[in-house]
């Protein structure tokens, strides 16, 4: 399909130099959930427009901004997910069991390892042996 000039004038892309700015994670943390989702939607729309510009042979400056927008989308999603998880943590605080996604990850082997208390326990036989046959103390002559 050939784009005629009238269509192209109605489909002019906005000026991205003003629209795109790097979002910082610490700035996003102060925003409420609705603002974050609005920012996310704007960034996704901008990314879609930039992809269209890339396909239609847009300027190199627009194509270079794709990476920047993708990174800002990732930052917004990261902050959003952290806030959600924090909310779940607050709701689950004080409950008897902790859900699996809130538990400490570490490694499989570390999760299955004995605790310090379990490691320190001795069998009855070992306790008797320790009491009946204590470590001998020798007086050394100087």
Coordinates of C-alpha atoms in Angstrom, one line a residue:
X1 CA 0.0 0.0 0.0
X2 CA 1.4 3.4 -1.0
X3 CA 1.0 6.1 1.5
X4 CA -0.4 9.3 0.0
X5 CA 0.6 12.7 1.3
X6 CA -2.7 13.4 3.0
X7 CA -2.4 10.3 5.1
X8 CA 1.2 11.0 6.0
X9 CA 0.3 14.5 7.3
X10 CA -2.4 13.1 9.6
X11 CA 0.0 10.4 10.8
X12 CA 2.9 12.6 11.7
X13 CA 4.8 11.3 14.7
X14 CA 5.3 13.6 17.7
X15 CA 8.6 15.1 18.5
X16 CA 10.5 12.5 20.5
X17 CA 13.3 14.7 21.7
X18 CA 11.0 16.5 24.1
X19 CA 8.8 13.4 24.9
X20 CA 11.4 10.9 25.8
X21 CA 13.5 11.4 29.0
X22 CA 15.3 8.8 31.0
X23 CA 13.2 7.7 33.9
X24 CA 15.2 7.1 37.1
X25 CA 14.1 4.3 39.4
X26 CA 14.3 6.4 42.5
X27 CA 11.9 8.9 40.9
X28 CA 9.5 6.1 40.0
X29 CA 9.4 4.7 43.6
X30 CA 7.6 7.8 44.9
X31 CA 4.8 7.5 42.3
X32 CA 1.5 5.8 43.0
X33 CA 0.4 2.7 41.0
X34 CA -1.9 4.6 38.6
X35 CA 0.9 7.0 37.6
X36 CA 3.3 4.1 37.1
X37 CA 0.8 2.3 34.8
X38 CA 0.1 5.5 32.9
X39 CA 3.9 6.0 32.4
X40 CA 4.1 2.4 31.2
X41 CA 1.3 2.9 28.7
X42 CA 2.9 6.1 27.4
X43 CA 6.3 4.4 27.0
X44 CA 4.8 1.4 25.2
X45 CA 2.9 3.7 22.8
X46 CA 6.1 5.6 22.2
X47 CA 7.9 2.4 21.5
X48 CA 5.3 1.2 19.0
X49 CA 5.5 4.6 17.2
X50 CA 9.3 4.3 17.1
X51 CA 9.0 0.8 15.6
X52 CA 6.7 2.2 12.9
X53 CA 9.2 5.0 12.3
X54 CA 11.9 2.4 11.9
X55 CA 9.9 0.4 9.4
X56 CA 8.9 3.5 7.4
X57 CA 12.5 4.6 7.2
X58 CA 12.5 7.2 10.0
X59 CA 15.5 9.3 11.1
X60 CA 18.4 7.6 12.8
X61 CA 17.8 9.6 15.9
X62 CA 14.4 8.0 16.3
X63 CA 15.7 4.6 15.8
X64 CA 18.5 5.2 18.4
X65 CA 15.8 6.1 21.0
X66 CA 14.2 2.6 20.8
X67 CA 16.8 1.2 23.3
X68 CA 16.2 4.1 25.7
X69 CA 12.5 3.6 25.7
X70 CA 12.8 -0.2 26.2
X71 CA 15.1 0.4 29.2
X72 CA 12.6 2.9 30.7
X73 CA 9.8 0.4 30.2
X74 CA 11.9 -2.2 32.1
X75 CA 12.5 0.3 34.9
X76 CA 8.8 1.1 35.3
X77 CA 7.9 -2.6 35.4
X78 CA 10.7 -3.4 37.9
X79 CA 9.5 -0.7 40.3
X80 CA 5.8 -1.8 39.8
X81 CA 6.7 -5.4 40.6
X82 CA 8.7 -4.4 43.6
X83 CA 5.8 -2.4 44.9
X84 CA 3.4 -5.2 44.4
X85 CA 5.6 -7.7 46.2
X86 CA 6.1 -5.3 49.1
X87 CA 2.3 -5.0 49.3
X88 CA 1.9 -8.7 49.4
X89 CA 4.6 -8.9 52.1
X90 CA 2.7 -6.4 54.3
X91 CA -0.5 -8.3 53.8
X92 CA 1.1 -11.7 54.7
X93 CA 3.0 -10.3 57.7
X94 CA 2.3 -12.3 60.8
X95 CA 0.7 -15.2 59.0
X96 CA 1.7 -18.7 60.0
X97 CA 3.1 -19.7 56.6
X98 CA 5.0 -17.6 54.0
X99 CA 4.0 -18.1 50.4
X100 CA 6.7 -19.6 48.1
X101 CA 7.4 -16.4 46.1
X102 CA 8.1 -14.5 49.4
X103 CA 10.5 -17.0 50.8
X104 CA 14.2 -16.6 50.7
X105 CA 15.5 -18.0 47.4
X106 CA 19.2 -19.0 48.0
X107 CA 20.1 -22.3 46.4
X108 CA 18.4 -25.6 46.6
X109 CA 21.2 -27.2 48.6
X110 CA 21.3 -24.3 51.1
X111 CA 17.5 -24.6 51.6
X112 CA 17.8 -28.3 52.4
X113 CA 20.9 -27.9 54.6
X114 CA 20.6 -28.4 58.4
X115 CA 20.0 -25.4 60.6
X116 CA 22.6 -24.3 63.2
X117 CA 20.4 -25.8 66.0
X118 CA 20.1 -29.1 64.1
X119 CA 23.9 -29.2 63.5
X120 CA 24.6 -28.5 67.1
X121 CA 22.4 -31.4 68.4
X122 CA 24.1 -34.5 69.7
X123 CA 22.8 -38.0 70.0
X124 CA 22.2 -39.6 73.4
X125 CA 25.2 -41.9 72.9
X126 CA 27.5 -39.0 72.2
X127 CA 26.2 -37.0 75.2
X128 CA 27.0 -40.0 77.5
X129 CA 30.4 -40.5 75.9
X130 CA 31.2 -36.8 76.5
X131 CA 30.1 -36.9 80.2
X132 CA 31.8 -40.2 81.1
X133 CA 35.0 -39.7 79.1
X134 CA 35.8 -36.0 79.2
X135 CA 38.9 -34.5 77.5
X136 CA 42.0 -35.1 79.6
X137 CA 43.8 -32.1 80.9
X138 CA 47.5 -32.3 81.4
X139 CA 49.7 -30.1 83.5
X140 CA 52.8 -29.2 81.6
X141 CA 56.0 -28.8 83.6
X142 CA 57.9 -25.7 82.6

